[in-house]
Each structure stands twice: as C-alpha cells, then as structure tokens.
Coordinates of C-alpha atoms and ligand atoms in Angstrom, one line a residue:
M21 CA -0.1 0.1 0.0
C22 CA 2.5 2.3 -1.1
G23 CA 2.1 5.6 -3.3
I24 CA 3.8 6.2 -6.5
V25 CA 3.9 9.2 -8.6
G26 CA 5.7 10.0 -11.8
Y27 CA 6.0 13.4 -13.8
A28 CA 7.3 14.1 -17.7
G29 CA 7.3 17.8 -18.5
G30 CA 9.0 20.8 -18.5
R31 CA 8.6 21.9 -14.8
D32 CA 11.1 21.7 -12.2
V33 CA 10.4 17.7 -11.6
I34 CA 11.5 17.5 -7.6
P35 CA 8.8 19.8 -6.3
V36 CA 6.2 18.1 -8.6
L37 CA 7.1 14.6 -7.3
L38 CA 7.1 15.9 -3.6
G39 CA 3.8 17.5 -3.9
G40 CA 2.2 14.2 -5.2
L41 CA 3.8 12.2 -2.6
S42 CA 2.5 14.4 -0.1
K43 CA -1.0 13.7 -1.4
L44 CA -0.2 10.2 -1.1
E45 CA 1.4 9.7 2.3
Y46 CA -1.7 8.2 3.7
R47 CA -1.0 5.1 1.8
G48 CA 2.3 4.6 3.5
Y49 CA 5.2 6.5 5.2
D50 CA 8.0 4.1 6.1
S51 CA 10.3 5.8 3.7
A52 CA 10.3 8.0 0.7
G53 CA 12.6 8.5 -2.5
V54 CA 12.7 10.1 -5.9
A55 CA 14.8 9.3 -9.1
V56 CA 15.1 11.8 -11.7
V57 CA 16.9 11.7 -15.4
C58 CA 19.4 14.4 -15.5
E59 CA 22.2 15.2 -17.7
G60 CA 24.5 12.0 -18.0
G61 CA 22.6 9.9 -15.3
L62 CA 19.9 9.4 -12.6
I63 CA 19.7 11.4 -9.5
V64 CA 18.2 8.8 -6.8
R65 CA 17.6 10.3 -3.5
K66 CA 15.7 8.2 -0.8
T67 CA 15.6 8.0 3.0
K68 CA 13.9 5.9 5.8
G69 CA 10.8 7.6 7.4
R70 CA 8.5 10.4 6.6
L71 CA 8.5 12.7 3.5
D72 CA 10.1 15.6 5.3
G73 CA 13.4 13.8 5.6
L74 CA 13.2 13.4 1.9
R75 CA 12.6 17.2 1.5
R76 CA 15.7 17.9 3.2
L77 CA 17.7 15.4 1.2
V78 CA 16.7 17.2 -2.2
E79 CA 16.8 20.9 -1.1
D80 CA 19.9 21.2 -3.7
C81 CA 18.2 19.3 -6.5
S82 CA 16.5 21.4 -9.3
V83 CA 16.2 19.7 -12.6
A84 CA 13.6 20.8 -14.9
D85 CA 12.4 19.6 -18.5
T86 CA 12.8 15.8 -18.1
A87 CA 11.0 12.7 -16.2
G88 CA 11.2 11.6 -12.5
I89 CA 9.5 9.2 -10.5
G90 CA 8.6 9.0 -6.6
H91 CA 7.4 6.6 -4.0
T92 CA 6.2 6.7 -0.3
R93 CA 6.3 3.2 1.1
W94 CA 4.3 0.8 3.4
A95 CA 6.8 -1.8 4.4
T96 CA 5.6 -5.3 3.3
H97 CA 8.9 -7.2 2.3
G98 CA 12.1 -6.0 4.2
E99 CA 11.9 -3.7 7.1
P100 CA 11.8 0.3 6.7
S101 CA 15.4 1.2 6.0
F102 CA 17.5 3.1 3.6
E103 CA 18.2 0.1 1.6
N104 CA 14.8 -1.1 1.4
S105 CA 13.5 2.3 0.2
H106 CA 12.5 3.0 -3.3
P107 CA 13.4 3.8 -6.0
H108 CA 15.4 0.6 -6.6
T109 CA 17.9 0.4 -9.5
N110 CA 19.8 -2.1 -11.4
C111 CA 23.6 -2.5 -10.8
A112 CA 24.7 0.2 -13.1
G113 CA 22.0 2.6 -11.7
D114 CA 20.9 3.8 -14.9
I115 CA 17.3 2.2 -14.6
A116 CA 15.1 2.9 -11.4
V117 CA 11.7 1.6 -10.5
V118 CA 9.2 2.3 -8.0
H119 CA 6.6 -0.2 -7.1
N120 CA 3.2 -0.6 -5.2
G121 CA 2.1 -4.3 -4.7
I122 CA 3.7 -7.5 -4.0
I123 CA 5.8 -9.7 -6.3
E124 CA 5.0 -13.2 -4.8
N125 CA 7.6 -15.0 -6.8
Y126 CA 10.5 -12.6 -5.9
L127 CA 12.8 -15.2 -4.1
K128 CA 12.6 -17.5 -7.2
L129 CA 13.3 -14.7 -9.6
K130 CA 16.3 -13.3 -7.2
D131 CA 18.1 -16.6 -7.2
W132 CA 17.8 -16.9 -10.8
L133 CA 19.0 -13.1 -11.3
R134 CA 21.8 -13.9 -8.8
S135 CA 22.8 -16.9 -11.1
E136 CA 22.8 -14.4 -13.9
G137 CA 25.4 -12.0 -12.1
A138 CA 22.8 -9.4 -10.5
V139 CA 23.8 -8.1 -7.2
F140 CA 21.1 -7.4 -4.6
V141 CA 21.5 -4.7 -1.9
S142 CA 17.8 -4.7 -0.4
D143 CA 15.4 -7.4 1.1
T144 CA 12.9 -6.1 -0.8
D145 CA 10.6 -8.0 -3.5
T146 CA 10.7 -4.8 -6.1
E147 CA 14.3 -4.8 -6.6
V148 CA 14.0 -8.0 -8.8
V149 CA 12.1 -5.8 -11.2
A150 CA 15.0 -3.6 -11.7
H151 CA 17.3 -6.3 -12.2
L152 CA 14.8 -8.0 -14.5
I153 CA 14.2 -5.0 -16.8
N154 CA 18.1 -4.7 -17.0
Y155 CA 18.4 -8.2 -18.2
H156 CA 15.8 -7.7 -21.0
Y157 CA 17.4 -4.3 -22.0
R158 CA 18.2 -4.0 -25.6
G159 CA 18.2 -0.3 -26.4
D160 CA 14.2 0.0 -25.8
L161 CA 12.7 0.6 -22.2
L162 CA 9.1 -0.2 -23.3
E163 CA 10.2 -3.5 -24.7
A164 CA 12.3 -4.4 -21.5
V165 CA 9.6 -3.9 -19.3
S166 CA 7.0 -5.7 -21.5
K167 CA 9.3 -8.6 -21.4
T168 CA 9.7 -8.3 -17.6
L169 CA 6.0 -8.3 -16.6
P170 CA 4.8 -11.6 -17.7
R171 CA 7.8 -13.1 -15.3
L172 CA 6.2 -11.4 -12.5
E173 CA 3.6 -13.2 -10.1
G174 CA 1.6 -11.0 -7.6
S175 CA 0.4 -7.3 -7.9
Y176 CA 2.1 -4.3 -9.1
A177 CA 1.8 -0.7 -10.1
L178 CA 5.0 0.4 -11.7
G179 CA 7.0 3.5 -12.6
V180 CA 10.3 3.2 -14.5
V181 CA 12.8 5.8 -15.8
S182 CA 16.3 5.3 -17.4
S183 CA 19.0 7.7 -17.9
K184 CA 19.4 6.2 -21.4
H185 CA 15.8 7.7 -22.1
P186 CA 15.6 11.3 -21.0
G187 CA 11.8 12.5 -20.8
L188 CA 10.4 9.0 -20.7
I189 CA 8.4 7.1 -18.1
I190 CA 7.1 3.6 -18.4
A191 CA 4.2 2.6 -16.2
A192 CA 2.5 -0.9 -15.9
R193 CA -0.4 -2.1 -13.5
K194 CA -1.8 -5.3 -12.4
D195 CA -4.0 -5.6 -9.3
S196 CA -2.6 -2.3 -8.2
P197 CA -4.3 1.1 -8.7
L198 CA -2.6 3.3 -11.2
V199 CA -3.9 6.6 -12.9
I200 CA -2.6 8.6 -15.9
G201 CA -2.8 12.4 -15.7
A202 CA -3.1 14.1 -19.3
G203 CA -1.7 17.7 -18.9
S204 CA -0.8 20.2 -21.6
G205 CA 2.9 19.6 -22.3
E206 CA 3.3 17.6 -19.3
N207 CA 1.9 13.9 -18.4
L208 CA 1.8 12.3 -14.9
I209 CA 1.1 8.9 -13.2
A210 CA 0.0 8.5 -9.7
S211 CA -1.6 5.9 -7.4
D212 CA -4.2 8.0 -6.8
I213 CA -6.2 11.1 -8.3
P214 CA -5.3 13.8 -5.6
A215 CA -1.6 13.4 -6.3
L216 CA -2.1 14.8 -10.0
L217 CA -5.0 17.3 -9.4
E218 CA -2.7 20.3 -9.2
Y219 CA -1.7 19.7 -12.9
T220 CA -4.8 18.4 -14.5
R221 CA -8.5 17.0 -14.1
D222 CA -8.1 14.6 -17.2
V223 CA -7.1 11.2 -16.2
Y224 CA -6.8 7.8 -17.4
F225 CA -7.2 4.6 -15.5
L226 CA -5.0 1.8 -16.6
R227 CA -6.6 -1.9 -16.9
D228 CA -4.8 -4.9 -15.5
G229 CA -1.8 -5.9 -17.9
D230 CA -1.8 -2.3 -19.5
V231 CA 1.8 -0.8 -20.0
A232 CA 1.9 2.8 -20.8
A233 CA 4.9 5.2 -22.1
L234 CA 4.6 8.8 -21.3
T235 CA 6.6 11.6 -22.3
R236 CA 5.8 15.3 -22.0
D237 CA 3.9 15.3 -25.2
E238 CA 2.3 11.8 -25.6
I239 CA 0.8 9.1 -23.8
A240 CA 0.8 5.7 -25.5
I241 CA -0.9 2.7 -23.8
Y242 CA -0.7 -0.9 -24.8
D243 CA -2.7 -3.7 -23.7
S244 CA -1.4 -7.2 -22.3
Y245 CA -1.0 -8.5 -25.7
G246 CA 1.4 -5.4 -26.7
A247 CA -1.3 -4.0 -28.9
R248 CA -2.2 0.0 -29.0
A249 CA -5.0 0.4 -26.7
R250 CA -7.7 3.5 -26.2
R251 CA -8.6 4.0 -22.6
E252 CA -11.8 6.0 -21.5
A253 CA -10.8 9.6 -20.3
Y254 CA -12.4 10.7 -16.9
H255 CA -12.7 14.4 -16.1
V256 CA -12.3 14.7 -12.3
D257 CA -15.0 17.0 -10.9
W258 CA -13.8 17.6 -7.4
D259 CA -11.2 20.1 -6.7
V260 CA -7.9 20.2 -5.0
S261 CA -9.4 21.9 -1.9
Q262 CA -11.3 18.8 -1.3
A263 CA -8.1 16.9 -1.0
E264 CA -6.6 19.7 1.5
R265 CA -7.4 20.2 5.3
G266 CA -9.2 23.4 4.5
G267 CA -8.5 24.8 8.1
F268 CA -9.2 21.8 10.1
E269 CA -6.3 20.3 12.2
H270 CA -6.6 16.9 10.7
F271 CA -8.3 15.4 7.7
M272 CA -10.2 13.0 9.9
I273 CA -11.8 15.8 11.8
K274 CA -12.5 17.5 8.5
E275 CA -14.1 14.4 7.1
I276 CA -16.4 13.9 10.0
H277 CA -17.7 17.5 9.4
E278 CA -18.2 16.6 5.8
E279 CA -20.6 14.0 6.5
P280 CA -23.9 15.8 6.3
K281 CA -23.1 16.9 2.6
A282 CA -21.5 13.7 2.0
M283 CA -25.0 11.8 3.0
A284 CA -27.2 14.2 1.3
D285 CA -25.0 13.9 -2.1
T286 CA -25.3 10.2 -1.8
F287 CA -29.1 10.2 -1.0
S288 CA -30.6 13.4 -2.8
P289 CA -29.7 12.7 -6.4
R290 CA -31.5 9.4 -6.2
Y291 CA -34.7 10.8 -4.3
R292 CA -37.4 11.8 -6.6
D293 CA -41.0 12.3 -5.8
G294 CA -40.7 10.5 -2.8
H295 CA -39.2 7.4 -4.5
I296 CA -35.6 5.9 -3.9
D297 CA -33.9 5.0 -7.2
I298 CA -31.4 2.2 -6.9
S299 CA -31.7 1.2 -10.5
E300 CA -27.9 1.7 -10.8
T301 CA -27.3 -1.4 -8.7
G302 CA -29.4 -3.5 -11.3
I303 CA -31.6 -4.6 -8.4
D304 CA -35.3 -4.8 -9.7
E305 CA -38.5 -6.5 -8.8
R306 CA -37.4 -9.6 -11.1
L307 CA -34.4 -10.2 -9.2
V308 CA -35.8 -9.6 -5.8
A309 CA -38.4 -12.2 -6.5
N310 CA -35.9 -14.9 -6.8
I311 CA -33.6 -14.0 -3.9
K312 CA -33.1 -16.6 -1.4
K313 CA -30.1 -15.1 0.2
I314 CA -27.7 -12.0 0.0
N315 CA -24.3 -12.1 0.9
I316 CA -22.6 -9.1 1.7
I317 CA -18.5 -8.9 1.3
A318 CA -15.9 -6.2 2.5
C319 CA -13.3 -5.5 5.0
G320 CA -12.6 -3.4 8.1
T321 CA -15.0 -0.6 8.2
A322 CA -16.8 -1.5 5.2
Y323 CA -17.5 -4.9 6.7
H324 CA -19.2 -3.1 9.9
A325 CA -21.3 -1.1 7.3
G326 CA -22.3 -4.6 5.9
M327 CA -23.1 -5.8 9.3
V328 CA -25.5 -3.0 9.8
G329 CA -27.0 -3.9 6.4
K330 CA -27.5 -7.4 7.6
Y331 CA -29.8 -6.4 10.6
V332 CA -31.7 -3.7 8.3
I333 CA -32.4 -5.9 5.4
E334 CA -33.4 -9.0 7.5
E335 CA -35.5 -6.7 9.5
L336 CA -37.2 -4.8 6.5
A337 CA -37.1 -7.2 3.7
R338 CA -37.0 -10.4 5.7
I339 CA -34.2 -11.7 3.4
P340 CA -31.5 -13.6 5.0
V341 CA -28.1 -12.0 4.8
E342 CA -24.6 -13.3 5.3
V343 CA -22.0 -10.8 5.9
E344 CA -18.4 -12.2 4.8
V345 CA -14.8 -10.9 5.9
A346 CA -13.5 -10.7 2.1
S347 CA -10.1 -12.4 3.3
E348 CA -11.9 -15.4 4.9
F349 CA -14.4 -15.6 2.0
R350 CA -12.0 -16.0 -0.8
Y351 CA -10.2 -19.1 0.7
R352 CA -13.3 -20.9 2.2
R353 CA -14.7 -22.5 -1.0
P354 CA -17.8 -20.6 -0.5
I355 CA -21.2 -21.8 -1.5
I356 CA -22.4 -19.2 -4.0
E357 CA -25.4 -20.3 -6.3
P358 CA -25.4 -18.8 -9.9
G359 CA -27.5 -15.5 -10.0
Q360 CA -27.3 -15.0 -6.2
L361 CA -26.7 -11.3 -5.2
V362 CA -23.7 -10.5 -3.8
L363 CA -23.2 -6.7 -2.3
I364 CA -19.4 -5.9 -2.3
I365 CA -18.7 -2.5 0.1
S366 CA -15.3 -0.7 -0.3
Q367 CA -14.5 3.0 0.0
S368 CA -11.3 2.6 -2.2
G369 CA -12.4 0.0 -4.4
E370 CA -8.8 -1.3 -4.4
T371 CA -8.8 -3.4 -1.4
A372 CA -7.1 -6.8 -2.6
D373 CA -9.0 -9.1 -0.4
T374 CA -12.5 -7.6 -1.3
L375 CA -11.3 -7.3 -5.1
A376 CA -10.4 -11.0 -4.9
A377 CA -13.3 -12.2 -3.1
M378 CA -15.4 -10.3 -5.7
R379 CA -13.9 -12.3 -8.5
E380 CA -14.3 -15.5 -6.6
A381 CA -18.0 -14.7 -6.2
K382 CA -18.3 -13.6 -9.9
Q383 CA -16.7 -16.5 -11.1
K384 CA -19.1 -18.8 -9.5
G385 CA -22.1 -17.0 -11.2
A386 CA -23.2 -14.4 -8.7
K387 CA -24.5 -11.0 -9.7
I388 CA -22.3 -8.3 -8.2
A389 CA -23.4 -4.9 -6.8
A390 CA -20.8 -2.9 -5.4
I391 CA -21.0 0.2 -3.2
V392 CA -17.8 2.0 -4.0
N393 CA -16.6 5.5 -3.2
V394 CA -13.7 6.0 -5.6
V395 CA -14.8 6.3 -9.4
G396 CA -12.8 4.4 -11.9
S397 CA -11.5 1.9 -9.3
S398 CA -10.8 -1.7 -10.1
I399 CA -13.9 -3.1 -7.9
S400 CA -16.0 -0.4 -9.7
R401 CA -14.9 -1.6 -13.0
E402 CA -15.1 -5.1 -12.5
A403 CA -18.5 -5.1 -10.7
D404 CA -21.9 -6.0 -12.8
A405 CA -23.1 -2.5 -11.3
V406 CA -22.0 0.5 -9.1
F407 CA -23.6 2.3 -6.4
Y408 CA -21.4 5.3 -6.1
T409 CA -21.3 6.8 -2.5
H410 CA -20.6 10.6 -2.9
A411 CA -18.2 11.1 0.0
G412 CA -15.5 12.8 -2.1
P413 CA -11.8 12.0 -1.6
E414 CA -11.3 10.4 1.7
I415 CA -7.6 11.0 2.8
A416 CA -7.6 10.1 6.4
V417 CA -6.5 6.5 6.9
A418 CA -9.6 6.0 9.4
S419 CA -12.7 5.9 7.5
T420 CA -15.4 8.2 8.7
K421 CA -17.7 10.1 6.1
A422 CA -17.4 7.0 3.5
Y423 CA -18.9 4.7 6.3
N424 CA -21.8 7.0 7.0
T425 CA -22.4 7.1 3.1
Q426 CA -22.0 3.3 3.0
L427 CA -24.7 3.1 5.5
M428 CA -26.9 5.6 3.4
A429 CA -26.6 3.6 0.6
I430 CA -27.2 0.2 2.4
Y431 CA -30.4 1.7 4.0
M432 CA -31.6 2.9 0.5
I433 CA -31.0 -0.6 -0.9
A434 CA -32.8 -2.5 2.1
V435 CA -35.9 0.0 1.9
E436 CA -36.2 -0.8 -1.8
I437 CA -35.8 -4.5 -1.7
A438 CA -38.3 -4.5 1.1
R439 CA -40.6 -2.4 -1.2
M440 CA -40.1 -4.8 -4.2
A441 CA -40.6 -7.9 -1.9
G442 CA -43.9 -6.3 -0.7
R443 CA -42.7 -6.5 2.9
L444 CA -43.4 -3.0 4.1
E445 CA -46.7 -2.1 6.0
P446 CA -48.8 0.9 4.2
G447 CA -46.9 4.2 4.9
A448 CA -43.8 2.5 6.0
Y449 CA -42.1 3.2 2.7
E450 CA -42.7 7.1 2.9
R451 CA -41.7 7.1 6.5
L452 CA -38.6 5.4 5.9
A453 CA -37.9 7.6 2.9
S454 CA -38.4 10.7 4.5
G455 CA -36.6 9.5 7.5
L456 CA -33.4 9.0 5.5
S457 CA -33.7 12.4 3.9
G458 CA -33.7 14.1 7.5
L459 CA -30.5 12.4 8.4
P460 CA -27.9 14.9 7.0
D461 CA -29.6 17.5 9.4
L462 CA -29.7 15.6 12.1
I463 CA -25.9 14.6 11.8
K464 CA -25.5 18.5 11.9
K465 CA -27.0 18.7 15.1
V466 CA -24.8 15.7 16.4
L467 CA -21.8 17.8 15.3
E468 CA -23.1 20.8 17.5
T469 CA -22.4 18.6 20.6
K470 CA -18.9 17.9 19.8
N471 CA -17.7 19.9 22.7
V472 CA -19.2 17.5 24.9
I473 CA -17.6 14.5 23.3
Q474 CA -14.2 16.3 23.5
R475 CA -14.6 16.9 27.3
L476 CA -15.6 13.2 28.0
A477 CA -12.5 12.2 25.8
S478 CA -10.0 14.7 28.0
G479 CA -11.2 12.5 30.9
Y480 CA -10.7 9.0 29.5
F481 CA -8.1 9.2 27.2
S482 CA -5.4 7.6 29.9
K483 CA -7.5 4.3 29.6
N484 CA -5.7 1.5 28.2
S485 CA -8.9 -0.7 27.5
V486 CA -12.5 0.1 26.6
F487 CA -15.5 -2.0 26.1
F488 CA -18.2 -0.9 23.6
I489 CA -21.6 -2.9 24.3
G490 CA -24.9 -2.8 22.7
R491 CA -27.8 -5.1 21.5
G492 CA -28.9 -5.4 17.8
L493 CA -28.1 -2.6 15.8
D494 CA -26.2 -1.0 18.6
Y495 CA -24.0 -4.1 18.8
V496 CA -23.1 -3.7 15.2
L497 CA -22.8 -0.2 15.5
S498 CA -20.3 -0.7 18.5
M499 CA -17.9 -2.8 16.2
E500 CA -17.2 0.1 14.2
A501 CA -16.8 2.5 17.4
S502 CA -14.3 0.0 18.8
L503 CA -12.5 -0.2 15.6
K504 CA -12.1 3.7 15.2
L505 CA -10.8 4.0 18.9
K506 CA -8.2 1.1 18.3
E507 CA -6.7 2.3 15.0
I508 CA -6.1 5.9 15.8
S509 CA -5.5 6.0 19.7
Y510 CA -4.1 2.5 20.0
I511 CA -6.3 2.0 23.1
H512 CA -7.1 -1.7 23.2
S513 CA -11.0 -2.1 22.9
E514 CA -13.6 -4.7 22.4
A515 CA -17.0 -4.6 20.8
Y516 CA -19.4 -7.1 22.5
A517 CA -23.1 -8.0 22.3
A518 CA -24.3 -6.8 25.8
G519 CA -26.1 -10.2 26.3
E520 CA -22.9 -12.0 25.8
L521 CA -20.8 -10.4 28.4
K522 CA -21.9 -12.6 31.1
H523 CA -20.8 -15.6 29.4
G524 CA -17.1 -14.9 30.0
T525 CA -15.8 -11.4 29.1
I526 CA -17.5 -9.8 32.2
A527 CA -14.5 -11.4 33.9
L528 CA -12.5 -8.4 32.6
I529 CA -14.6 -5.8 34.2
E530 CA -13.2 -4.3 37.2
K531 CA -13.3 -0.9 39.1
G532 CA -12.7 2.0 36.6
T533 CA -13.1 -0.1 33.5
L534 CA -14.6 2.3 31.0
V535 CA -17.8 0.6 29.2
V536 CA -19.5 2.5 26.2
A537 CA -23.1 1.3 26.3
I538 CA -24.8 2.3 22.9
A539 CA -28.7 1.9 23.7
T540 CA -31.0 3.5 21.0
Q541 CA -33.1 0.4 20.4
E542 CA -36.5 1.0 22.5
R543 CA -37.6 -2.6 22.4
L544 CA -34.0 -3.8 23.7
L545 CA -33.6 -0.9 26.2
E546 CA -34.8 -2.8 29.5
K547 CA -32.2 -5.8 28.3
T548 CA -29.5 -3.2 27.6
A549 CA -30.1 -1.4 30.9
S550 CA -29.9 -4.6 33.0
N551 CA -26.3 -5.5 31.2
I552 CA -25.2 -1.9 32.2
K553 CA -26.3 -2.6 35.7
E554 CA -24.1 -6.0 35.7
V555 CA -20.9 -4.0 34.7
K556 CA -21.8 -1.1 37.2
A557 CA -22.0 -3.8 39.8
R558 CA -18.4 -4.9 38.9
G559 CA -17.1 -1.1 39.1
A560 CA -17.3 -0.3 35.6
H561 CA -17.5 3.5 34.5
V562 CA -20.3 3.7 31.9
L563 CA -20.8 6.1 29.3
A564 CA -24.0 5.8 27.5
V565 CA -25.1 6.7 24.1
C566 CA -28.8 7.1 23.7
F567 CA -31.6 9.2 22.2
E568 CA -32.6 12.4 23.9
G569 CA -35.1 12.2 26.7
N570 CA -34.0 8.7 28.0
K571 CA -34.5 9.2 31.5
M572 CA -33.6 5.4 32.5
L573 CA -30.0 5.7 30.9
E574 CA -29.7 9.3 32.6
N575 CA -29.9 7.9 36.0
L576 CA -28.2 4.5 35.2
A577 CA -25.0 5.8 33.5
D578 CA -22.0 7.8 34.5
E579 CA -22.0 10.2 31.6
V580 CA -24.5 10.2 28.8
I581 CA -24.1 11.3 25.0
Y582 CA -27.5 12.3 23.7
L583 CA -28.5 11.8 20.1
P584 CA -31.5 13.8 18.4
K585 CA -34.6 11.6 18.0
T586 CA -35.1 9.5 14.8
D587 CA -36.4 6.0 13.9
D588 CA -34.7 3.5 16.1
I589 CA -33.7 1.4 12.8
F590 CA -31.6 4.7 11.5
A591 CA -29.8 4.9 14.9
P592 CA -26.4 3.4 13.8
I593 CA -26.3 6.3 11.1
L594 CA -26.4 9.2 13.9
A595 CA -24.7 7.4 16.6
V596 CA -21.6 6.7 14.5
T597 CA -20.7 10.4 14.4
P598 CA -20.2 11.0 18.0
M599 CA -18.2 7.6 18.4
Q600 CA -15.9 8.6 15.5
L601 CA -15.5 12.2 17.4
F602 CA -14.9 10.3 20.6
A603 CA -12.1 8.2 19.1
Y604 CA -10.6 11.5 17.2
Y605 CA -10.7 13.2 20.5
M606 CA -9.2 10.5 22.4
A607 CA -6.3 10.1 19.8
V608 CA -5.6 13.9 19.8
E609 CA -5.3 14.0 23.5
K610 CA -3.0 11.2 23.6
G611 CA -0.9 13.2 20.7
C612 CA -1.5 10.4 18.3
D613 CA -0.8 11.1 14.6
V614 CA -4.5 10.9 13.8
D615 CA -4.4 11.1 9.8
K616 CA -1.5 8.5 9.5
P617 CA -1.8 5.9 12.4
R618 CA 1.1 3.6 13.0
N619 CA 0.9 0.3 11.0
L620 CA -1.9 1.4 8.7
A621 CA -2.5 2.6 5.4
K622 CA -5.7 3.9 3.6
S623 CA -6.4 1.2 1.0
V624 CA -4.8 -2.4 1.7
T625 CA -4.0 -3.3 -1.9
V626 CA -1.8 -6.2 -0.9
E627 CA -3.1 -9.5 0.9
Ligands
LIG726 C1 -10.9 1.9 8.3 O1 -10.9 3.0 9.1 C2 -9.8 1.3 7.8 N1 -9.2 2.3 6.9 C3 -9.8 0.1 7.4 O2 -10.6 -0.8 8.1 C4 -10.7 0.3 5.9 O3 -12.2 0.1 6.1 C5 -10.5 -1.3 4.9 O4 -9.3 -1.3 4.8 C6 -11.5 -1.4 3.7 O5 -11.2 -0.5 2.9 P1 -12.0 -0.2 1.9 O6 -13.4 0.2 2.1 O7 -11.3 0.8 1.0 O8 -12.2 -1.6 1.0

C-alpha cells in the first residue's frame, strides 16, 4: 500500500514529485524516495521515514524538462530502512523502479537473477524488477518492461525511468491502482487522483496488464498483448481543496464535518417524488422475486457497514443476509449459487482481499452490485453494477464519512428491496424514505455537540482498555466504534454483544473499566439497562449513548451522549458520528498522528 508518482514535462520535477507524494502519504510512510533523469545519469535520493526527511535530502536538487518518479512506502517485504526504500535500481544505476504491490515469486526470481550476475542490496521484492528490466534491456525501455511483466507473479503498479531515455516514463499495472494524468505539455502517473490534480483533471485509468509510455507530449497505452489500446478519459469534478485540510487540524475531523453533505450527496440525487432510485445497482423486482439469500463481502470499516446492512435488510425485507470478511471468504470455498446477489462494499475500490473475493463470487456466477466511493477503481470497473457513494476523496486512514455514506447506500437498498418484496406495511415506505432524507440535518445537530464529546475524551484518554456494548443494531454499530478507537488511539477495545458479556468477558470488568453502552433500540432498552447494571456492579464506569429524553439511562450511566431522536432503525447512522468524534479526541489527547496511524494505510492493496 505504497504511493507512486511520476512526471514528464517542463517543470522543475522535484517539487512536482514531492507535492504528489505529500498527497499519497496516507498510503504509507515508512520511507520515501525519488529518481530523476538528468544530464548523463539518474539522481536517486531516498530515506527511511517521512517525506520531510526526503525534502531535506533534495533541497539542492533542481532539474527541469525531464522525467522523474517518486515513492512513499508501506513496508511489506524488508523492514523500513534506507536500503529497502524505493526507487530501486539495477547494478549500473541507470534504470530506476518504484512499485506498489507484492511480487510473490520474487525469491525464485532473485536466485535466478543472482545466477545471472545480479547483485542485490535490499530485502525487497521490488528490486528484482529493476534487475529483470536490466536483463531484458536491448536499447528499448518499453520492450524491456513488457518482457519483464509476464515473469512477475502478484500485484504491481510500476513507474520506470532510465538515464538512457531522458523524458520517458514507463508505467504498468496489475491488481494495483494506477492513474494517468493528461496535462498540456506534461503528463503524470500516480496511485491516486489527489497526487496529480494540481496539474490536470483529465485522467485515464489503466486496466490490469496495461503498459504505458509517457513523455511530456504523448501518452501511449498498450494492452497485455502489446497492442496499442484506447482507454476512456475521466474528467475529475472535485477540486484540489477537497483533498486539502481546509483549516481543520486533521483530515479526519474535516471529513467527519463533511458527513452531512456526503450523505445528502449520496441520497438526494436518487430521491425523486418520494421514491428512492437504486436502479444503478441492477436490483429490480425480478431479481428480488428470486432472491433466496444475499451475501455482503467487505473488509474493516466497510465490513461493519455490511453488518448494519444485514440487520436492516433482514428486519425490513425478511431476506437472509450473510456478511463475510473478504479475506476469509476467498479461501473458504464459499457456496454461491449462480445469480445470487452479492453486495461488495469498499471505499477505495482497491482493497485486494475484497477485489479477489468479488472475482471469486463472480466466477461462481453471482450477480455483483458494488457500493464504492472511488470512481474508476478496480472493483467499480469489474462489478456488474455500481452504487457510488458521493463522499468525495477520503484522505484520513481512518474511514469516517465514507462509512456514513455506505450506511446511507445500504439503507436505501434495504428499503427498496423491502418495497420490491412487498414486505412494507402501508405508509412504512414513505416514513422510511423521509426518515433517510432527514438524516443529514440530524448529523449537523450531532456535530454541534462535539464539545461535550471532547470534554468526555479529555477525561478518558488515559484508559488502556475500553468495552463497547450494545444489542441488535447497537451491537453492530459498536463494532465500528471500537475499530475507530483502536486504529487511531492505539487503546485496546472490544465491541461486545451486551447479552454475551456474562458468558465470560465480564471477568475483565473491574473498578474503573470504561464501558461505552450504546442503547438506542427502544424494544431492547430494558435488556441493555440490565447489562449496564451488571458491569456497574463490577465497578465499571459507564458512558451511555442514547436518544434525547431517555431518563432511564440518565439515572443509570455515569455520563451520557444524547442523540437527536429519529427512527430506531436509523440509529447507527446517527450514533456513529459521536463515536468517531470520541475516538478522534481520545487520539488527539494522546498526541497520536490521527491521519496517519502507525502500521496502517488507507487502501490495503496487498493480501
Ligand atoms: C478503516 O478506518 C480502515 N481504514 C480499514 O479498516 C478499511 O475500512 C478497510 O481497509 C477497507 O477499505 P475499503 O473500504 O477501501 O475497501
């Protein structure tokens, strides 16, 4: 999950590469480096650690009217170090490579290349690519790269330059994202759009197996057979500022504040005359009439959105739903009937496990509808149908606004499936549809209470473990609340079905243990209240999350976060925002790097 960037054009190339890498650092920040073609050679500068270290290293460098590549790393093979930093070169140092992905057969290739005289300086899988290109090089860099690719097993997005070919970048992709930016008198490559938005809004998404040769004036794309290929151009409509922090201290808090707009942008264009339109998913009456079961497949936060989807679809449409962790699904020889509906959820649309699980289900004849945020991503292009969440670019590693829009999407799909299945009581459809349309404004109200949550976090941030408990929709929501806290504050926490506590885990509750009890479901309130009494009796300090006016919890809990009232079934969409804010303020109080939490990266493009 590294970030790569490349530039061919007239500008001073180093600032362009550094600018692009700064927009990709959310993908990995273990090391950074650049390679630039200059008079009579290659300038290769790289360092362990953050981009700032690289900036200092290239202060004296200024080369214009050339080509260069850059990399920010998330270590997979070889620990973070200078030697393992990209770019990697051949022995002569006249070919340089940056890579995002994993070359799975690199050890075998390494042994063979050693027997051919190559000398390795790193522990990485990527270095074999530089030596292989060198092995196939006969004066034509494109040909050398094209001959190298069939020998690579695994995933790659590659950028290659050579001092023998000033002004030329060769790029290639397979199972790793790579976008080309078409400028005027300059062209770029990048792992993600924000890295090239400053220079162009016109982009091409390479397909798996594509190879591209870029100069300042030309972009030539070849398919996996080496034939010249045309690829559809996309015009990016969101602006650079959306990929900037806009005065907020962190991208995460900025993106939490963008939730009302993101949810409205996801719902309103599909709500006409009181009707919700999900036609883009390909889910229609005929399909619903034959549905026996729905599978939802995803990872991390997206998986948690799927769990909410299960409870809501089963509640409204009475159709059984199985939610799968993608990395388990793909190796479990899953039972999928031809024509079965499979919902794929992914913010980035590039998560390797989810992509592979989707291909597995597709190969078994499933009908794939994907809920994706990134336009043109691999999952969106390979799914049978796509429901785009309009959250805009999500830069912070911890997903927030994308999760809220994934919930909005899943609720819209659930309500429509229930309508198509004839499962809704008279008036229920209108009540649910108008309930959904009112949620963005209710989130605005929740954001107005952020100071309360900041105060609470300033009292709890020294806790070293937290339990989130709930029943029904509150339980599946607490899964996401717990993940958010863990991934940015590094506080150990668990989400637990409140009724399950007494079967063991309550043994961990002692004096002062912080228990966050989410209790929004009216019909389960009594039950959840008795679970709160159980942990209180063992000395727990309870922070409750419930709807305004809930006197029972007010008297029972030590602290309460109140939510504006809405239909119980919509509670997860409302309750998640204070939980995201809670995690955020806990992490800020602890001085954590909120946007770039340790050991994590935004889209997990390797297994
Ligand atoms: C969430 O905050 C994490 N970044 C991570 O769990 C993420 O949700 C997961 O990797 C799935 O990513 P995707 O939605 O882009 O597929």
